[in-house]
Each structure stands twice: as C-alpha cells, then as structure tokens.
Amino acid sequence: LSDVPTSDAADHAPMVTGVAAAPARYSSDVDAGLSGRNGYGSGRDAARGASHFPETEEHVTVRKRPDTAPGNDVPKPRPAPVEPRAAAVVPEPRPVELSTRLLERHEQMLAVLTHRVANARAVTALWEKGEFVTVVAELQRLNDTATTCDFLRMLIKSRQKGMNLDACNLLLPMLDDVLGSKYENFVSVALDCVQHLLNTFGDIISDTRAACSGVPGHQLDLAKEDRLRKCNGCYTGFEKVHSLLDTGTLGRSFSTQLATKADDMSAALKGFLSASA
C-alpha cells in the first residue's frame, strides 16, 4: 500500500511561469489510469497515464496602448494647437490718394458719356420726325451698341409713341445684334424691347394672318395686302429672335436671373408663333 500515491501527481507538479496547469479533467483520467483490477496501480501505470496528457501552454498576447511609443509606455506628446494668424491690416488710403484715383479716368469717362448723349439726341430727333429708315441707317452708321440701347430704353418709356408695324419691322433685326452682345445690361434691354413689341403688335399680327390665310392673294385689296406683308415681316423677325433664344447660349455666360428671363421670353415667342402660324 505504500507504493500507491496518496494524491494526484499533478497536484504536486511545480508551478511554471507562463504555463497553465493541466485541466481538472486530466487529473481524473490519471486517477482512472492508476487504478487496476483491484483498485490499485503501479507507478509505471501512473507515469504511462500521465504521458498521454501533455501539458499545454497558453500564449499571451500583449497589447500596447495606441498612444505609446514603441519600446516604452510613455505616451507620445500631443502637438500644440496652432493659433490662427491675424489678417494683415491694409492701411486706408489718404483723402488725397483717394481723390487722385477717382480722377484718373474722369476725363475719359466724361468724353464717352458726352458722345453717347450727343448720339442719343440725334437719333431721338429723327425718330420724332417719323423717319424710321433714317433712324436705322444712323444707328448702323454709329455702330455703337450703347447708343442703340439708350434709344431702346427711350422707346420703351414712350408708351407706343410713333410705333407702328414699319417700326417693328425695322427694330427686330437691330435686336438680334444687341442680343449677341457680351454685356448683360445690353441683353436685358433687348429682351425688354422684344417683350414690348410682342405686347404691342402680337394680336395685330395674329389676327391679320388668320383673316388673310383663307383668301387668295389676288382677291386682297391693296391695303390688306400691304398690311399682310408687314405682319409677315414682323412674324419672320420674331422667328429669328426665338431661334436665337432657343439655343440657350444666354444662360451659359450670364446670370441665372437673365437666363430665366430669356427662357420666359422664348416660351412666350413660341406660343405666339404657334398661334399665328
């Protein structure tokens, strides 16, 4: 009986750092291997039973803090906050310098404005006499879009003074040229003038073309034939303006407001042309 161990050999195994002890189920299996037929076993059987259950090692992974430098546990120093730099202070110009800058191009601007006033007065005088062909010829001779726009502004404010189908026929080709200007202000004036002409002569053109559409040309009297010819000329002029606006080129280079204005004018012209066809 003295050869039988009084306890499991695993209970007396020395502790090893980093190595875990065998699980409890291994101890029970060793005890079962030690017992024989009569409940006893030899030391050889115990050793044989223990050799079937080798001890296992658990590998421990050490995780370092992300804010520590490799090789030590000292946290990395955080960068100091960068303070925004103060904006450079631009000294205000002295009154003498400011007045000098304002007067640098005064003479040039005064000459331009004086020239425009003289041209506008000459064109207005011809328009008041009813010489429409002469007005158009004078504007073409001047070849000044600013003077043309000054004249168009005056025409819009005149409230149909001196306006007739002949004037509409002469103005529409001029508006095509102004609509091709690179200045947004000039294009806006041209659109206002197109709207003014459409409001003034749109119904007259539609009614005349509708009344004469079913009548052969040889049955029209001279007055109706002349009126139809003028209305057809205005209709063709509005078609050209609509074709220019329908391309959408105005919205690519000007403001959104002017592009919307051009789109609205194009839609109005489309409805007029469809009704007057």
PDB file of C-alpha atoms in Angstrom:
ATOM      1  CA  LEU A   1       0.000   0.000   0.000  1.00  0.00           C
ATOM      2  CA  SER A   2       2.930   2.302   0.453  1.00  0.00           C
ATOM      3  CA  ASP A   3       3.569   2.324  -3.336  1.00  0.00           C
ATOM      4  CA  VAL A   4       0.184   3.890  -4.064  1.00  0.00           C
ATOM      5  CA  PRO A   5       0.394   7.685  -4.255  1.00  0.00           C
ATOM      6  CA  THR A   6      -1.945   9.376  -1.857  1.00  0.00           C
ATOM      7  CA  SER A   7      -2.742  12.232  -4.281  1.00  0.00           C
ATOM      8  CA  ASP A   8      -2.600  13.092  -7.962  1.00  0.00           C
ATOM      9  CA  ALA A   9       0.867  13.752  -9.339  1.00  0.00           C
ATOM     10  CA  ALA A  10      -0.421  16.889 -10.977  1.00  0.00           C
ATOM     11  CA  ASP A  11      -1.212  18.335  -7.537  1.00  0.00           C
ATOM     12  CA  HIS A  12       2.497  18.137  -6.642  1.00  0.00           C
ATOM     13  CA  ALA A  13       3.785  19.489 -10.049  1.00  0.00           C
ATOM     14  CA  PRO A  14       5.863  22.585  -9.720  1.00  0.00           C
ATOM     15  CA  MET A  15       4.291  25.901 -10.948  1.00  0.00           C
ATOM     16  CA  VAL A  16       5.880  27.323 -14.118  1.00  0.00           C
ATOM     17  CA  THR A  17       5.518  30.951 -15.013  1.00  0.00           C
ATOM     18  CA  GLY A  18       3.574  31.427 -18.223  1.00  0.00           C
ATOM     19  CA  VAL A  19       2.430  27.737 -18.302  1.00  0.00           C
ATOM     20  CA  ALA A  20      -1.033  26.856 -17.096  1.00  0.00           C
ATOM     21  CA  ALA A  21      -1.703  23.707 -15.100  1.00  0.00           C
ATOM     22  CA  ALA A  22      -3.410  20.762 -16.737  1.00  0.00           C
ATOM     23  CA  PRO A  23      -7.164  20.933 -16.662  1.00  0.00           C
ATOM     24  CA  ALA A  24      -9.094  19.140 -13.931  1.00  0.00           C
ATOM     25  CA  ARG A  25     -10.453  16.539 -16.321  1.00  0.00           C
ATOM     26  CA  TYR A  26      -6.868  15.304 -16.965  1.00  0.00           C
ATOM     27  CA  SER A  27      -6.412  14.619 -13.194  1.00  0.00           C
ATOM     28  CA  SER A  28      -9.478  12.422 -13.112  1.00  0.00           C
ATOM     29  CA  ASP A  29      -8.245  10.475 -16.142  1.00  0.00           C
ATOM     30  CA  VAL A  30      -4.864   9.913 -14.470  1.00  0.00           C
ATOM     31  CA  ASP A  31      -6.585   8.627 -11.359  1.00  0.00           C
ATOM     32  CA  ALA A  32      -8.515   6.218 -13.519  1.00  0.00           C
ATOM     33  CA  GLY A  33      -5.278   5.001 -15.130  1.00  0.00           C
ATOM     34  CA  LEU A  34      -3.632   4.377 -11.746  1.00  0.00           C
ATOM     35  CA  SER A  35      -6.398   2.091 -10.584  1.00  0.00           C
ATOM     36  CA  GLY A  36      -6.105  -1.560 -11.661  1.00  0.00           C
ATOM     37  CA  ARG A  37      -8.353  -4.525 -11.379  1.00  0.00           C
ATOM     38  CA  ASN A  38      -8.139  -4.466  -7.572  1.00  0.00           C
ATOM     39  CA  GLY A  39      -8.310  -0.651  -7.462  1.00  0.00           C
ATOM     40  CA  TYR A  40      -4.559  -0.254  -7.296  1.00  0.00           C
ATOM     41  CA  GLY A  41      -1.942   0.620  -9.887  1.00  0.00           C
ATOM     42  CA  SER A  42       1.782   0.859 -10.147  1.00  0.00           C
ATOM     43  CA  GLY A  43       3.913   3.926 -10.572  1.00  0.00           C
ATOM     44  CA  ARG A  44       4.693   2.810 -14.163  1.00  0.00           C
ATOM     45  CA  ASP A  45       0.985   2.873 -14.941  1.00  0.00           C
ATOM     46  CA  ALA A  46       0.730   6.317 -13.432  1.00  0.00           C
ATOM     47  CA  ALA A  47       3.610   7.563 -15.491  1.00  0.00           C
ATOM     48  CA  ARG A  48       2.123   5.916 -18.605  1.00  0.00           C
ATOM     49  CA  GLY A  49      -1.221   7.560 -17.932  1.00  0.00           C
ATOM     50  CA  ALA A  50       0.326  10.953 -17.395  1.00  0.00           C
ATOM     51  CA  SER A  51       2.317  10.723 -20.622  1.00  0.00           C
ATOM     52  CA  HIS A  52      -0.904  10.619 -22.666  1.00  0.00           C
ATOM     53  CA  PHE A  53      -1.942  14.086 -21.479  1.00  0.00           C
ATOM     54  CA  PRO A  54       0.859  16.585 -22.138  1.00  0.00           C
ATOM     55  CA  GLU A  55       0.669  19.931 -20.549  1.00  0.00           C
ATOM     56  CA  THR A  56      -0.456  22.836 -22.836  1.00  0.00           C
ATOM     57  CA  GLU A  57       0.855  26.363 -22.965  1.00  0.00           C
ATOM     58  CA  GLU A  58      -1.338  29.428 -23.389  1.00  0.00           C
ATOM     59  CA  HIS A  59       0.286  32.192 -25.454  1.00  0.00           C
ATOM     60  CA  VAL A  60      -0.494  35.575 -24.032  1.00  0.00           C
ATOM     61  CA  THR A  61      -0.669  38.482 -26.490  1.00  0.00           C
ATOM     62  CA  VAL A  62       0.412  41.770 -25.024  1.00  0.00           C
ATOM     63  CA  ARG A  63      -1.439  44.759 -26.481  1.00  0.00           C
ATOM     64  CA  LYS A  64       0.085  48.132 -26.188  1.00  0.00           C
ATOM     65  CA  ARG A  65      -1.799  51.371 -25.993  1.00  0.00           C
ATOM     66  CA  PRO A  66      -2.059  53.068 -29.367  1.00  0.00           C
ATOM     67  CA  ASP A  67      -0.790  56.312 -27.960  1.00  0.00           C
ATOM     68  CA  THR A  68       2.504  54.928 -26.682  1.00  0.00           C
ATOM     69  CA  ALA A  69       5.822  54.980 -28.491  1.00  0.00           C
ATOM     70  CA  PRO A  70       7.328  51.601 -29.425  1.00  0.00           C
ATOM     71  CA  GLY A  71       9.663  50.236 -26.803  1.00  0.00           C
ATOM     72  CA  ASN A  72       8.263  52.177 -23.864  1.00  0.00           C
ATOM     73  CA  ASP A  73       4.984  53.028 -22.213  1.00  0.00           C
ATOM     74  CA  VAL A  74       5.447  56.783 -22.298  1.00  0.00           C
ATOM     75  CA  PRO A  75       2.588  58.477 -24.256  1.00  0.00           C
ATOM     76  CA  LYS A  76       3.584  60.490 -27.296  1.00  0.00           C
ATOM     77  CA  PRO A  77       3.394  64.218 -26.758  1.00  0.00           C
ATOM     78  CA  ARG A  78       0.370  65.782 -28.443  1.00  0.00           C
ATOM     79  CA  PRO A  79       1.033  68.663 -30.871  1.00  0.00           C
ATOM     80  CA  ALA A  80       0.267  72.080 -29.558  1.00  0.00           C
ATOM     81  CA  PRO A  81      -2.798  73.767 -31.136  1.00  0.00           C
ATOM     82  CA  VAL A  82      -1.953  76.144 -33.970  1.00  0.00           C
ATOM     83  CA  GLU A  83      -3.304  79.599 -33.359  1.00  0.00           C
ATOM     84  CA  PRO A  84      -4.738  81.390 -36.440  1.00  0.00           C
ATOM     85  CA  ARG A  85      -2.665  84.208 -37.749  1.00  0.00           C
ATOM     86  CA  ALA A  86      -4.107  87.634 -37.626  1.00  0.00           C
ATOM     87  CA  ALA A  87      -5.079  89.113 -41.003  1.00  0.00           C
ATOM     88  CA  ALA A  88      -2.807  91.762 -42.348  1.00  0.00           C
ATOM     89  CA  VAL A  89      -4.210  95.201 -41.802  1.00  0.00           C
ATOM     90  CA  VAL A  90      -4.349  97.229 -45.008  1.00  0.00           C
ATOM     91  CA  PRO A  91      -3.949 100.905 -44.324  1.00  0.00           C
ATOM     92  CA  GLU A  92      -6.754 103.076 -45.615  1.00  0.00           C
ATOM     93  CA  PRO A  93      -5.803 105.444 -48.425  1.00  0.00           C
ATOM     94  CA  ARG A  94      -5.437 109.046 -47.545  1.00  0.00           C
ATOM     95  CA  PRO A  95      -8.033 111.504 -48.897  1.00  0.00           C
ATOM     96  CA  VAL A  96      -5.522 112.905 -51.379  1.00  0.00           C
ATOM     97  CA  GLU A  97      -4.703 109.439 -52.781  1.00  0.00           C
ATOM     98  CA  LEU A  98      -8.397 108.515 -52.955  1.00  0.00           C
ATOM     99  CA  SER A  99      -9.334 111.625 -54.902  1.00  0.00           C
ATOM    100  CA  THR A 100      -6.407 111.056 -57.262  1.00  0.00           C
ATOM    101  CA  ARG A 101      -7.585 107.515 -58.025  1.00  0.00           C
ATOM    102  CA  LEU A 102     -11.123 108.708 -58.689  1.00  0.00           C
ATOM    103  CA  LEU A 103      -9.975 111.415 -61.082  1.00  0.00           C
ATOM    104  CA  GLU A 104      -7.532 109.244 -63.026  1.00  0.00           C
ATOM    105  CA  ARG A 105     -10.072 108.286 -65.737  1.00  0.00           C
ATOM    106  CA  HIS A 106     -12.522 111.118 -65.223  1.00  0.00           C
ATOM    107  CA  GLU A 107     -11.702 112.868 -68.483  1.00  0.00           C
ATOM    108  CA  GLN A 108     -12.005 109.655 -70.458  1.00  0.00           C
ATOM    109  CA  MET A 109     -15.350 108.713 -68.912  1.00  0.00           C
ATOM    110  CA  LEU A 110     -16.673 112.249 -69.401  1.00  0.00           C
ATOM    111  CA  ALA A 111     -15.818 112.100 -73.114  1.00  0.00           C
ATOM    112  CA  VAL A 112     -17.589 108.753 -73.515  1.00  0.00           C
ATOM    113  CA  LEU A 113     -20.751 109.937 -71.803  1.00  0.00           C
ATOM    114  CA  THR A 114     -20.803 113.212 -73.752  1.00  0.00           C
ATOM    115  CA  HIS A 115     -20.515 111.271 -77.007  1.00  0.00           C
ATOM    116  CA  ARG A 116     -23.381 108.979 -76.027  1.00  0.00           C
ATOM    117  CA  VAL A 117     -25.648 111.892 -75.112  1.00  0.00           C
ATOM    118  CA  ALA A 118     -24.994 113.575 -78.459  1.00  0.00           C
ATOM    119  CA  ASN A 119     -25.761 110.377 -80.378  1.00  0.00           C
ATOM    120  CA  ALA A 120     -28.936 109.712 -78.410  1.00  0.00           C
ATOM    121  CA  ARG A 121     -30.227 113.222 -79.053  1.00  0.00           C
ATOM    122  CA  ALA A 122     -29.581 112.933 -82.798  1.00  0.00           C
ATOM    123  CA  VAL A 123     -31.358 109.589 -83.056  1.00  0.00           C
ATOM    124  CA  THR A 124     -34.280 110.774 -80.924  1.00  0.00           C
ATOM    125  CA  ALA A 125     -34.790 113.811 -83.162  1.00  0.00           C
ATOM    126  CA  LEU A 126     -35.008 111.587 -86.240  1.00  0.00           C
ATOM    127  CA  TRP A 127     -37.380 109.202 -84.503  1.00  0.00           C
ATOM    128  CA  GLU A 128     -39.763 112.013 -83.514  1.00  0.00           C
ATOM    129  CA  LYS A 129     -39.957 113.089 -87.158  1.00  0.00           C
ATOM    130  CA  GLY A 130     -41.099 109.606 -88.143  1.00  0.00           C
ATOM    131  CA  GLU A 131     -38.059 108.928 -90.297  1.00  0.00           C
ATOM    132  CA  PHE A 132     -37.711 105.271 -89.328  1.00  0.00           C
ATOM    133  CA  VAL A 133     -35.429 104.295 -92.175  1.00  0.00           C
ATOM    134  CA  THR A 134     -33.160 107.230 -91.374  1.00  0.00           C
ATOM    135  CA  VAL A 135     -33.042 106.230 -87.699  1.00  0.00           C
ATOM    136  CA  VAL A 136     -31.942 102.704 -88.540  1.00  0.00           C
ATOM    137  CA  ALA A 137     -29.369 103.992 -91.004  1.00  0.00           C
ATOM    138  CA  GLU A 138     -27.990 106.395 -88.386  1.00  0.00           C
ATOM    139  CA  LEU A 139     -27.692 103.672 -85.729  1.00  0.00           C
ATOM    140  CA  GLN A 140     -25.945 101.403 -88.205  1.00  0.00           C
ATOM    141  CA  ARG A 141     -23.553 104.199 -89.106  1.00  0.00           C
ATOM    142  CA  LEU A 142     -22.709 104.890 -85.472  1.00  0.00           C
ATOM    143  CA  ASN A 143     -22.200 101.159 -84.787  1.00  0.00           C
ATOM    144  CA  ASP A 144     -22.488 101.842 -81.067  1.00  0.00           C
ATOM    145  CA  THR A 145     -24.417  99.292 -79.034  1.00  0.00           C
ATOM    146  CA  ALA A 146     -24.602 101.648 -76.063  1.00  0.00           C
ATOM    147  CA  THR A 147     -26.361 104.299 -78.180  1.00  0.00           C
ATOM    148  CA  THR A 148     -28.735 101.659 -79.548  1.00  0.00           C
ATOM    149  CA  CYS A 149     -29.628 100.572 -76.004  1.00  0.00           C
ATOM    150  CA  ASP A 150     -30.190 104.189 -74.952  1.00  0.00           C
ATOM    151  CA  PHE A 151     -32.590 104.543 -77.857  1.00  0.00           C
ATOM    152  CA  LEU A 152     -34.392 101.315 -76.963  1.00  0.00           C
ATOM    153  CA  ARG A 153     -34.870 102.464 -73.370  1.00  0.00           C
ATOM    154  CA  MET A 154     -36.399 105.686 -74.615  1.00  0.00           C
ATOM    155  CA  LEU A 155     -38.637 103.719 -76.959  1.00  0.00           C
ATOM    156  CA  ILE A 156     -39.968 101.500 -74.166  1.00  0.00           C
ATOM    157  CA  LYS A 157     -40.764 104.510 -71.980  1.00  0.00           C
ATOM    158  CA  SER A 158     -42.530 106.361 -74.801  1.00  0.00           C
ATOM    159  CA  ARG A 159     -45.628 104.098 -74.499  1.00  0.00           C
ATOM    160  CA  GLN A 160     -46.227 103.376 -78.194  1.00  0.00           C
ATOM    161  CA  LYS A 161     -45.397 106.912 -79.315  1.00  0.00           C
ATOM    162  CA  GLY A 162     -44.518 106.711 -83.038  1.00  0.00           C
ATOM    163  CA  MET A 163     -44.783 102.902 -83.048  1.00  0.00           C
ATOM    164  CA  ASN A 164     -46.325 101.000 -85.969  1.00  0.00           C
ATOM    165  CA  LEU A 165     -45.706  97.843 -87.997  1.00  0.00           C
ATOM    166  CA  ASP A 166     -42.996  99.577 -90.036  1.00  0.00           C
ATOM    167  CA  ALA A 167     -41.117 100.433 -86.841  1.00  0.00           C
ATOM    168  CA  CYS A 168     -41.474  96.842 -85.611  1.00  0.00           C
ATOM    169  CA  ASN A 169     -40.013  95.531 -88.866  1.00  0.00           C
ATOM    170  CA  LEU A 170     -37.020  97.853 -88.527  1.00  0.00           C
ATOM    171  CA  LEU A 171     -36.375  97.226 -84.826  1.00  0.00           C
ATOM    172  CA  LEU A 172     -36.404  93.420 -84.764  1.00  0.00           C
ATOM    173  CA  PRO A 173     -33.179  92.990 -86.813  1.00  0.00           C
ATOM    174  CA  MET A 174     -31.468  95.512 -84.543  1.00  0.00           C
ATOM    175  CA  LEU A 175     -32.497  93.473 -81.505  1.00  0.00           C
ATOM    176  CA  ASP A 176     -30.785  90.408 -82.956  1.00  0.00           C
ATOM    177  CA  ASP A 177     -27.473  92.276 -82.886  1.00  0.00           C
ATOM    178  CA  VAL A 178     -27.977  93.587 -79.338  1.00  0.00           C
ATOM    179  CA  LEU A 179     -28.892  90.116 -78.058  1.00  0.00           C
ATOM    180  CA  GLY A 180     -25.465  88.950 -79.232  1.00  0.00           C
ATOM    181  CA  SER A 181     -23.684  91.480 -77.016  1.00  0.00           C
ATOM    182  CA  LYS A 182     -21.283  90.315 -74.318  1.00  0.00           C
ATOM    183  CA  TYR A 183     -22.697  92.785 -71.774  1.00  0.00           C
ATOM    184  CA  GLU A 184     -25.568  91.562 -69.639  1.00  0.00           C
ATOM    185  CA  ASN A 185     -27.145  95.017 -69.323  1.00  0.00           C
ATOM    186  CA  PHE A 186     -27.465  95.379 -73.098  1.00  0.00           C
ATOM    187  CA  VAL A 187     -29.006  91.915 -73.475  1.00  0.00           C
ATOM    188  CA  SER A 188     -31.531  92.689 -70.744  1.00  0.00           C
ATOM    189  CA  VAL A 189     -32.632  95.881 -72.545  1.00  0.00           C
ATOM    190  CA  ALA A 190     -33.031  93.941 -75.803  1.00  0.00           C
ATOM    191  CA  LEU A 191     -35.253  91.356 -74.086  1.00  0.00           C
ATOM    192  CA  ASP A 192     -37.409  94.124 -72.618  1.00  0.00           C
ATOM    193  CA  CYS A 193     -37.816  95.654 -76.073  1.00  0.00           C
ATOM    194  CA  VAL A 194     -38.792  92.299 -77.615  1.00  0.00           C
ATOM    195  CA  GLN A 195     -41.439  91.894 -74.913  1.00  0.00           C
ATOM    196  CA  HIS A 196     -42.668  95.436 -75.590  1.00  0.00           C
ATOM    197  CA  LEU A 197     -43.027  94.801 -79.340  1.00  0.00           C
ATOM    198  CA  LEU A 198     -44.749  91.459 -78.771  1.00  0.00           C
ATOM    199  CA  ASN A 199     -47.275  93.007 -76.391  1.00  0.00           C
ATOM    200  CA  THR A 200     -47.946  95.863 -78.824  1.00  0.00           C
ATOM    201  CA  PHE A 201     -48.179  94.044 -82.153  1.00  0.00           C
ATOM    202  CA  GLY A 202     -48.716  90.375 -81.291  1.00  0.00           C
ATOM    203  CA  ASP A 203     -52.506  90.429 -81.542  1.00  0.00           C
ATOM    204  CA  ILE A 204     -52.478  92.559 -84.702  1.00  0.00           C
ATOM    205  CA  ILE A 205     -50.098  90.144 -86.441  1.00  0.00           C
ATOM    206  CA  SER A 206     -52.069  87.056 -85.384  1.00  0.00           C
ATOM    207  CA  ASP A 207     -55.454  88.498 -86.397  1.00  0.00           C
ATOM    208  CA  THR A 208     -54.225  89.780 -89.769  1.00  0.00           C
ATOM    209  CA  ARG A 209     -52.565  86.491 -90.727  1.00  0.00           C
ATOM    210  CA  ALA A 210     -55.621  84.500 -89.604  1.00  0.00           C
ATOM    211  CA  ALA A 211     -58.031  86.739 -91.552  1.00  0.00           C
ATOM    212  CA  CYS A 212     -55.996  86.580 -94.747  1.00  0.00           C
ATOM    213  CA  SER A 213     -54.997  82.951 -94.603  1.00  0.00           C
ATOM    214  CA  GLY A 214     -58.075  81.684 -96.470  1.00  0.00           C
ATOM    215  CA  VAL A 215     -58.217  84.471 -99.035  1.00  0.00           C
ATOM    216  CA  PRO A 216     -56.266  84.181-102.299  1.00  0.00           C
ATOM    217  CA  GLY A 217     -53.669  86.882-102.837  1.00  0.00           C
ATOM    218  CA  HIS A 218     -55.336  88.295-105.948  1.00  0.00           C
ATOM    219  CA  GLN A 219     -58.571  88.887-104.009  1.00  0.00           C
ATOM    220  CA  LEU A 220     -56.960  91.092-101.359  1.00  0.00           C
ATOM    221  CA  ASP A 221     -57.173  94.837-101.768  1.00  0.00           C
ATOM    222  CA  LEU A 222     -54.035  96.936-101.664  1.00  0.00           C
ATOM    223  CA  ALA A 223     -54.441  97.990 -98.025  1.00  0.00           C
ATOM    224  CA  LYS A 224     -54.939  94.440 -96.767  1.00  0.00           C
ATOM    225  CA  GLU A 225     -52.120  93.154 -98.939  1.00  0.00           C
ATOM    226  CA  ASP A 226     -49.737  95.798 -97.606  1.00  0.00           C
ATOM    227  CA  ARG A 227     -50.808  95.106 -94.019  1.00  0.00           C
ATOM    228  CA  LEU A 228     -50.299  91.359 -94.505  1.00  0.00           C
ATOM    229  CA  ARG A 229     -46.842  91.949 -95.919  1.00  0.00           C
ATOM    230  CA  LYS A 230     -45.829  93.985 -92.867  1.00  0.00           C
ATOM    231  CA  CYS A 231     -47.297  91.425 -90.484  1.00  0.00           C
ATOM    232  CA  ASN A 232     -45.443  88.621 -92.240  1.00  0.00           C
ATOM    233  CA  GLY A 233     -42.205  90.603 -91.938  1.00  0.00           C
ATOM    234  CA  CYS A 234     -42.742  91.053 -88.186  1.00  0.00           C
ATOM    235  CA  TYR A 235     -43.578  87.369 -87.853  1.00  0.00           C
ATOM    236  CA  THR A 236     -40.281  86.455 -89.539  1.00  0.00           C
ATOM    237  CA  GLY A 237     -38.414  88.860 -87.241  1.00  0.00           C
ATOM    238  CA  PHE A 238     -39.914  87.253 -84.148  1.00  0.00           C
ATOM    239  CA  GLU A 239     -38.966  83.828 -85.529  1.00  0.00           C
ATOM    240  CA  LYS A 240     -35.311  84.867 -85.752  1.00  0.00           C
ATOM    241  CA  VAL A 241     -35.332  86.192 -82.215  1.00  0.00           C
ATOM    242  CA  HIS A 242     -36.908  82.961 -80.971  1.00  0.00           C
ATOM    243  CA  SER A 243     -34.285  80.892 -82.799  1.00  0.00           C
ATOM    244  CA  LEU A 244     -31.544  82.886 -81.085  1.00  0.00           C
ATOM    245  CA  LEU A 245     -33.097  82.479 -77.637  1.00  0.00           C
ATOM    246  CA  ASP A 246     -33.940  78.817 -78.170  1.00  0.00           C
ATOM    247  CA  THR A 247     -30.272  77.869 -78.498  1.00  0.00           C
ATOM    248  CA  GLY A 248     -29.770  78.570 -74.778  1.00  0.00           C
ATOM    249  CA  THR A 249     -26.488  80.421 -75.273  1.00  0.00           C
ATOM    250  CA  LEU A 250     -27.554  83.284 -72.993  1.00  0.00           C
ATOM    251  CA  GLY A 251     -27.657  81.008 -69.922  1.00  0.00           C
ATOM    252  CA  ARG A 252     -24.032  79.936 -70.355  1.00  0.00           C
ATOM    253  CA  SER A 253     -22.363  83.306 -69.919  1.00  0.00           C
ATOM    254  CA  PHE A 254     -24.820  85.453 -67.936  1.00  0.00           C
ATOM    255  CA  SER A 255     -26.513  85.349 -64.560  1.00  0.00           C
ATOM    256  CA  THR A 256     -29.284  82.942 -63.633  1.00  0.00           C
ATOM    257  CA  GLN A 257     -31.782  85.788 -63.479  1.00  0.00           C
ATOM    258  CA  LEU A 258     -31.090  86.849 -67.067  1.00  0.00           C
ATOM    259  CA  ALA A 259     -31.148  83.233 -68.250  1.00  0.00           C
ATOM    260  CA  THR A 260     -34.600  82.796 -66.673  1.00  0.00           C
ATOM    261  CA  LYS A 261     -35.753  85.995 -68.335  1.00  0.00           C
ATOM    262  CA  ALA A 262     -34.551  84.724 -71.711  1.00  0.00           C
ATOM    263  CA  ASP A 263     -36.292  81.368 -71.187  1.00  0.00           C
ATOM    264  CA  ASP A 264     -39.581  83.098 -70.362  1.00  0.00           C
ATOM    265  CA  MET A 265     -39.268  85.269 -73.473  1.00  0.00           C
ATOM    266  CA  SER A 266     -38.540  82.217 -75.598  1.00  0.00           C
ATOM    267  CA  ALA A 267     -41.630  80.437 -74.242  1.00  0.00           C
ATOM    268  CA  ALA A 268     -43.818  83.484 -74.966  1.00  0.00           C
ATOM    269  CA  LEU A 269     -42.495  83.728 -78.523  1.00  0.00           C
ATOM    270  CA  LYS A 270     -43.073  80.022 -79.072  1.00  0.00           C
ATOM    271  CA  GLY A 271     -46.719  80.350 -78.077  1.00  0.00           C
ATOM    272  CA  PHE A 272     -47.186  83.418 -80.283  1.00  0.00           C
ATOM    273  CA  LEU A 273     -45.584  81.759 -83.306  1.00  0.00           C
ATOM    274  CA  SER A 274     -47.671  78.615 -82.893  1.00  0.00           C
ATOM    275  CA  ALA A 275     -50.914  80.616 -82.676  1.00  0.00           C
ATOM    276  CA  SER A 276     -50.016  82.844 -85.632  1.00  0.00           C
ATOM    277  CA  ALA A 277     -48.699  80.146 -87.975  1.00  0.00           C
TER     278      ALA A 277
END
